[in-house]
Short mmCIF file of C-alpha atoms in Angstrom, two decimals:
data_model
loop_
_atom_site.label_atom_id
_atom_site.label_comp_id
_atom_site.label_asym_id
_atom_site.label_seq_id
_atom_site.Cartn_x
_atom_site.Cartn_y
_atom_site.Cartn_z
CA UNK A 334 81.34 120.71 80.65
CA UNK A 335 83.41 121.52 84.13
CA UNK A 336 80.34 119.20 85.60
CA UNK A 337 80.67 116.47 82.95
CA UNK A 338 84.03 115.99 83.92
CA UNK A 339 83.93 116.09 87.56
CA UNK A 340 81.25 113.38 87.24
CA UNK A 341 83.08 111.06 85.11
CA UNK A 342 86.23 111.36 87.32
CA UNK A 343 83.99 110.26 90.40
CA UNK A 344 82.54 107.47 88.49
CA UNK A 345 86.31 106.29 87.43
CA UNK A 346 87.41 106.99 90.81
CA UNK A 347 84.71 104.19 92.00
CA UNK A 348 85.46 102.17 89.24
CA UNK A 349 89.19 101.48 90.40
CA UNK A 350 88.27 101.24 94.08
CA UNK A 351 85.79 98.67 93.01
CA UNK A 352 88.56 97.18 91.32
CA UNK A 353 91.10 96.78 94.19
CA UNK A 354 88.48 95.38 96.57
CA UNK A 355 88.03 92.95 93.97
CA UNK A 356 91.09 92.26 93.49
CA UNK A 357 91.83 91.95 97.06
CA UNK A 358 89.16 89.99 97.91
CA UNK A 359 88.14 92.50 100.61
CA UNK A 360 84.46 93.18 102.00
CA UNK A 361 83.83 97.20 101.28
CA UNK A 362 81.32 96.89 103.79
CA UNK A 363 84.38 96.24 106.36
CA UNK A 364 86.59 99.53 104.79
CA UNK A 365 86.79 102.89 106.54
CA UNK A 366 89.07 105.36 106.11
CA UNK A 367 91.21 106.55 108.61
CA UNK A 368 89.85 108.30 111.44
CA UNK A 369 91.89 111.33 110.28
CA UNK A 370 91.04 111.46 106.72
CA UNK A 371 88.55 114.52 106.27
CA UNK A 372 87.39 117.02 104.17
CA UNK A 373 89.60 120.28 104.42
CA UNK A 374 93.05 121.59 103.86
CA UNK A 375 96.16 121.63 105.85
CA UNK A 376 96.55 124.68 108.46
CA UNK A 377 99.17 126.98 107.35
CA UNK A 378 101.41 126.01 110.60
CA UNK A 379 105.08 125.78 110.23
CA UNK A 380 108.08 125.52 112.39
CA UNK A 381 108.44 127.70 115.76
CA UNK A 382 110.48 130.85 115.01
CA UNK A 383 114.00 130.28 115.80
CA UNK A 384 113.74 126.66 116.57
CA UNK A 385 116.09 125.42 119.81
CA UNK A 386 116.52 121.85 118.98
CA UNK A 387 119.29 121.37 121.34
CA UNK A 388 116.32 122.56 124.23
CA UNK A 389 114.13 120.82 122.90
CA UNK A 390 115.65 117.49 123.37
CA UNK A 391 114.35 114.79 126.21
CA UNK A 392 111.25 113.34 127.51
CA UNK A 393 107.92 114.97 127.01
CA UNK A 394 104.50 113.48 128.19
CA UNK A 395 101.69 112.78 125.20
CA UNK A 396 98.36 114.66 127.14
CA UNK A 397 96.08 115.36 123.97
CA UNK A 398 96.53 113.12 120.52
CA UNK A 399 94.10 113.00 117.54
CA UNK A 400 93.43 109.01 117.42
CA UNK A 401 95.39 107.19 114.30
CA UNK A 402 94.94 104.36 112.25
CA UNK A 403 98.74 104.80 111.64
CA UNK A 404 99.55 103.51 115.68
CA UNK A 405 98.19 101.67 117.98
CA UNK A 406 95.79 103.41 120.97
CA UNK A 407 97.12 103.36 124.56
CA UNK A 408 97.94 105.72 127.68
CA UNK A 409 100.74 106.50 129.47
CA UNK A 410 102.63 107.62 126.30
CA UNK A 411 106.05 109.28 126.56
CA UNK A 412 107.58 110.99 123.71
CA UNK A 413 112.22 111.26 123.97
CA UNK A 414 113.61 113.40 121.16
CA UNK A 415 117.55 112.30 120.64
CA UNK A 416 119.58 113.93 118.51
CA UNK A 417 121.11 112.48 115.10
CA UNK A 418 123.79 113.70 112.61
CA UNK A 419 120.99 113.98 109.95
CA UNK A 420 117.98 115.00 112.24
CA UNK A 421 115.62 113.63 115.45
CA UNK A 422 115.02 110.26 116.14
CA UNK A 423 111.45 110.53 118.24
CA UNK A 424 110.84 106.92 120.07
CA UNK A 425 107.31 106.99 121.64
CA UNK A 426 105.98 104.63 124.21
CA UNK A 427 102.23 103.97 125.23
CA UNK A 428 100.92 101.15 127.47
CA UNK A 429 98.32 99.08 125.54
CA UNK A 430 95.41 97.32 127.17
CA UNK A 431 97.32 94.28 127.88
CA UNK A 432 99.72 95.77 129.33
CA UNK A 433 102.20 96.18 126.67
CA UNK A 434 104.95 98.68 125.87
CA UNK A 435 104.14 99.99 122.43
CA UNK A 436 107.33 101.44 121.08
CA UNK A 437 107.52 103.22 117.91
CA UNK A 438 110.46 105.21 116.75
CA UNK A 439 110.38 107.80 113.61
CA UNK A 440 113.06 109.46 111.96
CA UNK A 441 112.10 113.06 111.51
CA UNK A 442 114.73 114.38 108.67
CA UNK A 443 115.74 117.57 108.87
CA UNK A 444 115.33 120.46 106.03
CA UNK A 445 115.43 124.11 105.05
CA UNK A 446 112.58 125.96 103.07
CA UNK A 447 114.14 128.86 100.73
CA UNK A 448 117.34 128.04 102.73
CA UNK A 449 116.56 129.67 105.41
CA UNK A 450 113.31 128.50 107.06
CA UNK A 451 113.98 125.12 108.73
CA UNK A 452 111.59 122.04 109.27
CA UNK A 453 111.21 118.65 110.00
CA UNK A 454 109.70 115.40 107.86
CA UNK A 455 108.99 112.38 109.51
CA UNK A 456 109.85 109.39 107.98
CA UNK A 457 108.35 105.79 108.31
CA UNK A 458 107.90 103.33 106.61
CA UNK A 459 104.33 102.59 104.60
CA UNK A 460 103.28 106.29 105.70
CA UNK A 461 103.73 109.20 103.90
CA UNK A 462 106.43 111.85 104.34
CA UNK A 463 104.40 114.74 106.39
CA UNK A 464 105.76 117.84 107.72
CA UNK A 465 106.75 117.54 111.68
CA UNK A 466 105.87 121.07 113.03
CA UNK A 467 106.91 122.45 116.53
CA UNK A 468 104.48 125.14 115.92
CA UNK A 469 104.31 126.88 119.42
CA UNK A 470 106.89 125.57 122.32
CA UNK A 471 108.17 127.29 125.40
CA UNK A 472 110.37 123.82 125.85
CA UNK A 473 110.27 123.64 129.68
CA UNK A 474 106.21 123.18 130.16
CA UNK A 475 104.96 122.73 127.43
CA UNK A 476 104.69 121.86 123.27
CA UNK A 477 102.20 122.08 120.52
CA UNK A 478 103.11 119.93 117.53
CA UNK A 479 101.37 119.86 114.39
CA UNK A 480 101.36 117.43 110.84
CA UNK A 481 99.40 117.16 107.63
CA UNK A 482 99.24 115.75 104.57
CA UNK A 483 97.08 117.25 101.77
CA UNK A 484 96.16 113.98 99.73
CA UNK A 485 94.85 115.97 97.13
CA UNK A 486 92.62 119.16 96.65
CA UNK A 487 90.04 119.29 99.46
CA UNK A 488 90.79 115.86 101.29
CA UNK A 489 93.90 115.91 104.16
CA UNK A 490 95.36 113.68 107.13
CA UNK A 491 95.80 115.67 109.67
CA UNK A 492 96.91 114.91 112.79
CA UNK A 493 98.03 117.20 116.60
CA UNK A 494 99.51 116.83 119.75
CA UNK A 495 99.56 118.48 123.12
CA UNK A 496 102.94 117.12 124.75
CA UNK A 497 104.10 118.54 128.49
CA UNK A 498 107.02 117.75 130.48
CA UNK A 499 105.32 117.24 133.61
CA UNK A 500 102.93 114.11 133.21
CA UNK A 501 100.13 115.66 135.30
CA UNK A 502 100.41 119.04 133.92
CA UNK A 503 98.33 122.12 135.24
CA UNK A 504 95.53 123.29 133.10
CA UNK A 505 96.35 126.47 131.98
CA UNK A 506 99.50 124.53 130.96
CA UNK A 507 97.17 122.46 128.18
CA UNK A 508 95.34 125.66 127.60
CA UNK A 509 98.24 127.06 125.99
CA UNK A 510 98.44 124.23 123.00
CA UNK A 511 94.62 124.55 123.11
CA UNK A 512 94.05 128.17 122.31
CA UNK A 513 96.69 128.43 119.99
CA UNK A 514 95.12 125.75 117.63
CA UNK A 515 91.90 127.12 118.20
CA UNK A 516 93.13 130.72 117.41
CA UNK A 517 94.83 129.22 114.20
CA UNK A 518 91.44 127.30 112.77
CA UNK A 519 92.43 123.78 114.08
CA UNK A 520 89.67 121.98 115.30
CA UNK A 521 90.47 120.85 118.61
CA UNK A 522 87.46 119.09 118.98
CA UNK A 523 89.40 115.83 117.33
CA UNK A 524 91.78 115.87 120.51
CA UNK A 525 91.72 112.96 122.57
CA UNK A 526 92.65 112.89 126.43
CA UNK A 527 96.15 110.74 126.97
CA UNK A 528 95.74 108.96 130.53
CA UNK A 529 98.35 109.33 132.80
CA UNK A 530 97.35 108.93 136.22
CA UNK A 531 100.21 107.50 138.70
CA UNK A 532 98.13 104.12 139.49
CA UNK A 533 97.80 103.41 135.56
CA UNK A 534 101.23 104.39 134.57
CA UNK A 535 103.59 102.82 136.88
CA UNK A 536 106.79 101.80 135.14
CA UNK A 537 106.32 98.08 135.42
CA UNK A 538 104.76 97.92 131.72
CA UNK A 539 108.25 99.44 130.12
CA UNK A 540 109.58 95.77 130.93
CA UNK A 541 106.79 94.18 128.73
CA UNK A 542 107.83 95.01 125.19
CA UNK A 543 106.43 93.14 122.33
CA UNK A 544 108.94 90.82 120.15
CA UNK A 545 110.76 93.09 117.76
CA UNK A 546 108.83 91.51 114.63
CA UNK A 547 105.55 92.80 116.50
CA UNK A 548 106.45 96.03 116.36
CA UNK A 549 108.25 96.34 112.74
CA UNK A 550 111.29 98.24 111.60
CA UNK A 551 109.90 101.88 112.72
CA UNK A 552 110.91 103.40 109.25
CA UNK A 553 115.00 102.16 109.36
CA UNK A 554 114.63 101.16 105.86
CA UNK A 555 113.29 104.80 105.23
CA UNK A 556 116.33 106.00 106.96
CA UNK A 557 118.66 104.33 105.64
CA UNK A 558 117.70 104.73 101.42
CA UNK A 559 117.80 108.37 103.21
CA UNK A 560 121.13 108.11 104.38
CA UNK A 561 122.13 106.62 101.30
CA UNK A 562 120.86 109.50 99.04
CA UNK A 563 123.12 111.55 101.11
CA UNK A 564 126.55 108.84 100.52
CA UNK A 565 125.62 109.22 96.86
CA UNK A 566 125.84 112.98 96.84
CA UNK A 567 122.18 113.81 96.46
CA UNK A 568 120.33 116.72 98.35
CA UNK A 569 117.89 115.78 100.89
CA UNK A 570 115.72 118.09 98.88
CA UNK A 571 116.03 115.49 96.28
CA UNK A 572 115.07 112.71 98.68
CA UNK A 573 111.86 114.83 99.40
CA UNK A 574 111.08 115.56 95.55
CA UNK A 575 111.20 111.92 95.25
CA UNK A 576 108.06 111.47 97.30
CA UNK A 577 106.35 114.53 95.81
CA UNK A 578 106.65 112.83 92.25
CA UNK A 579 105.13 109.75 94.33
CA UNK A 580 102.42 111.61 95.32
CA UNK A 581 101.75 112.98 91.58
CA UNK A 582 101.64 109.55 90.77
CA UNK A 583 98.77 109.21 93.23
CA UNK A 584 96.80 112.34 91.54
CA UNK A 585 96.83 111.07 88.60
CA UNK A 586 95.23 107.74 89.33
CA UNK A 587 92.79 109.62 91.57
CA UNK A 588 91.88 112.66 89.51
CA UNK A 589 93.04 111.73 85.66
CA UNK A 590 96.02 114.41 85.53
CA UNK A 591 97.57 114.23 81.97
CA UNK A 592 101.43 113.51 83.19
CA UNK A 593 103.32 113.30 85.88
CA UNK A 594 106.43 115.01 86.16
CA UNK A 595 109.50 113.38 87.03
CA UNK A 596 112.16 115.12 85.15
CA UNK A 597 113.58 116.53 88.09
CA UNK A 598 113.71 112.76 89.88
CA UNK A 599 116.34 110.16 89.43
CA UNK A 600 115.38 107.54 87.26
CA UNK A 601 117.70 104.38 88.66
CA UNK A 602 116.87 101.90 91.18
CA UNK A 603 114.88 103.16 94.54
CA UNK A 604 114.75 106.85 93.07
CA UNK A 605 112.16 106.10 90.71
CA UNK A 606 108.46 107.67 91.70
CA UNK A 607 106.26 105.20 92.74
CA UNK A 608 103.45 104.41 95.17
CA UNK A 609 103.23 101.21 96.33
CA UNK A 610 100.20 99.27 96.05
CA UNK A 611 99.58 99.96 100.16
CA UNK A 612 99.01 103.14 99.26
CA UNK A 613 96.91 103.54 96.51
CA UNK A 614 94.14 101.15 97.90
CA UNK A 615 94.23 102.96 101.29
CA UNK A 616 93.99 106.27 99.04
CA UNK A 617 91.35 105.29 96.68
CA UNK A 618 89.62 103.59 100.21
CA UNK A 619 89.95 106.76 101.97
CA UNK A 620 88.58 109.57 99.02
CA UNK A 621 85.67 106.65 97.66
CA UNK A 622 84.23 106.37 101.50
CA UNK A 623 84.66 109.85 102.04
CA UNK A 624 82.58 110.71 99.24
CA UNK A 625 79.86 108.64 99.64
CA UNK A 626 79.43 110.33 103.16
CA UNK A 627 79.43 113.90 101.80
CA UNK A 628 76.87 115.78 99.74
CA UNK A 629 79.01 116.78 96.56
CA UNK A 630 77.41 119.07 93.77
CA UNK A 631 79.03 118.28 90.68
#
């Protein structure tokens, strides 16, 4: 019976994604998931014991990245933490190939686990809310910094980063961020070297930023239903619950869950759970292409 109904929830699982390619008029043979999307679950890594933020704050130098659908690829990339009443703004800048600065800026919203264990979730908009980990740092040399989201039982988005504050960093420096995902079951193998050679990254591509539209709103809108919540007297533990009921929503179109629970979720305007249609498609793309590239017993 347990078979029976695996099978018939991976034949209704095709069934929509055939659906919304029809319905979007899109060629599956052009769909891939993103390069992050893989079988597995999320590393139990959390925040660095006794977090310094206040250290932690400046410039640090991208040296190792897992590649990401979610931004666009280039070199050079610098990483400037600033402080905010409500959490960290992180602005990252890469040169592209054209020479381009490619600025992005999250908001990564600060929390407490249990009220007492704090942690960081990065907000932007069209992305899910993830966990932003400082999982190992000594904050002069060198940080390790770790995110995942568990889509649902046995498929995550993870992504990793190896960050310095010298731009041409020692090795042993790297090998710190290296071991300690290794020695904590990441597979480092997904890491990516960041270029950042002195004749490549000069500063003159800084002055070269795309128009503003180009590079979209970086998550403000995120930010500011955020900041919001918090004028209106809710808990930014309410904020987050939000996007858990959103990603209930998700399950149950993807695995046939009975109900989703909301009770705990306010029902007017914005607070309502939802998943926009974005993110379903990209969902249902990601788990129907991973499938059909992995042997499944069911």
């Amino acid at each position: 019976m347990y078979r029976l109904k695996m099978s018939l929830r991976i034949v209704l699982l095709f069934a929509v994604v055939a659906a919304v390619i029809a319905a979007a008029a899109v060629d599956p043979t052009n769909l891939s998931p993103p390069s992050v999307a893989d079988m597995g679950w999320c590393a139990d890594l959390s925040m660095v014991k006794d977090f310094d933020v206040d250290k932690f704050l400046g410039t640090w130098y991208q040296q190792m990245e897992v590649p990401s659908p979610f931004s666009e690829e280039g070199q050079c990339t610098e990483i400037t933490f600033a402080k905010t009443d409500a959490g960290l703004n992180l602005t990252s800048e890469s040169r592209s190939a054209d020479d381009m600065n490619i600025k992005q800026t999250f908001f990564l919203s600060a929390r407490t686990r249990n009220d007492t264990t704090p942690y960081y979730v990065m907000i932007k908009d069209n992305l899910p809310h993830v966990e932003y980990n400082v999982a190992a740092t000594d904050y002069v040399s060198y940080a390790c910094t770790y995110t995942c989201f568990q889509i649902v039982m046995g498929l995550r988005v993870e992504l990793f980063f190896i960050t310095t504050r010298d731009p041409n960093p020692p090795e042993n420096i790297l090998n710190k961020c290296n071991d300690y995902f290794y020695n904590n079951f990441v597979d480092t193998s997904k890491l990516v070297p960041v270029d950042h050679s002195t004749n490549l990254c000069d500063t003159q591509w800084k002055n070269n930023s795309r128009p503003a539209e180009e590079q979209g709103n970086a998550g403000l809108e995120e930010r500011e239903a955020f900041e919001d919540d918090i004028d209106r007297g809710l808990r930014s533990d309410d904020a987050f619950e939000r996007y858990e009921a959103e990603s209930k929503v998700v399950m149950t179109l993807l695995l046939g869950e009975s109900e989703v629970e909301t009770d705990h979720i306010h029902s007017s305007g914005s607070s309502q759970a939802r998943c926009s249609l974005h993110c379903i498609e990209w969902l249902l793309t990601s788990m129907a292409i991973i499938l059909l590239n992995t042997k499944i017993v069911v």
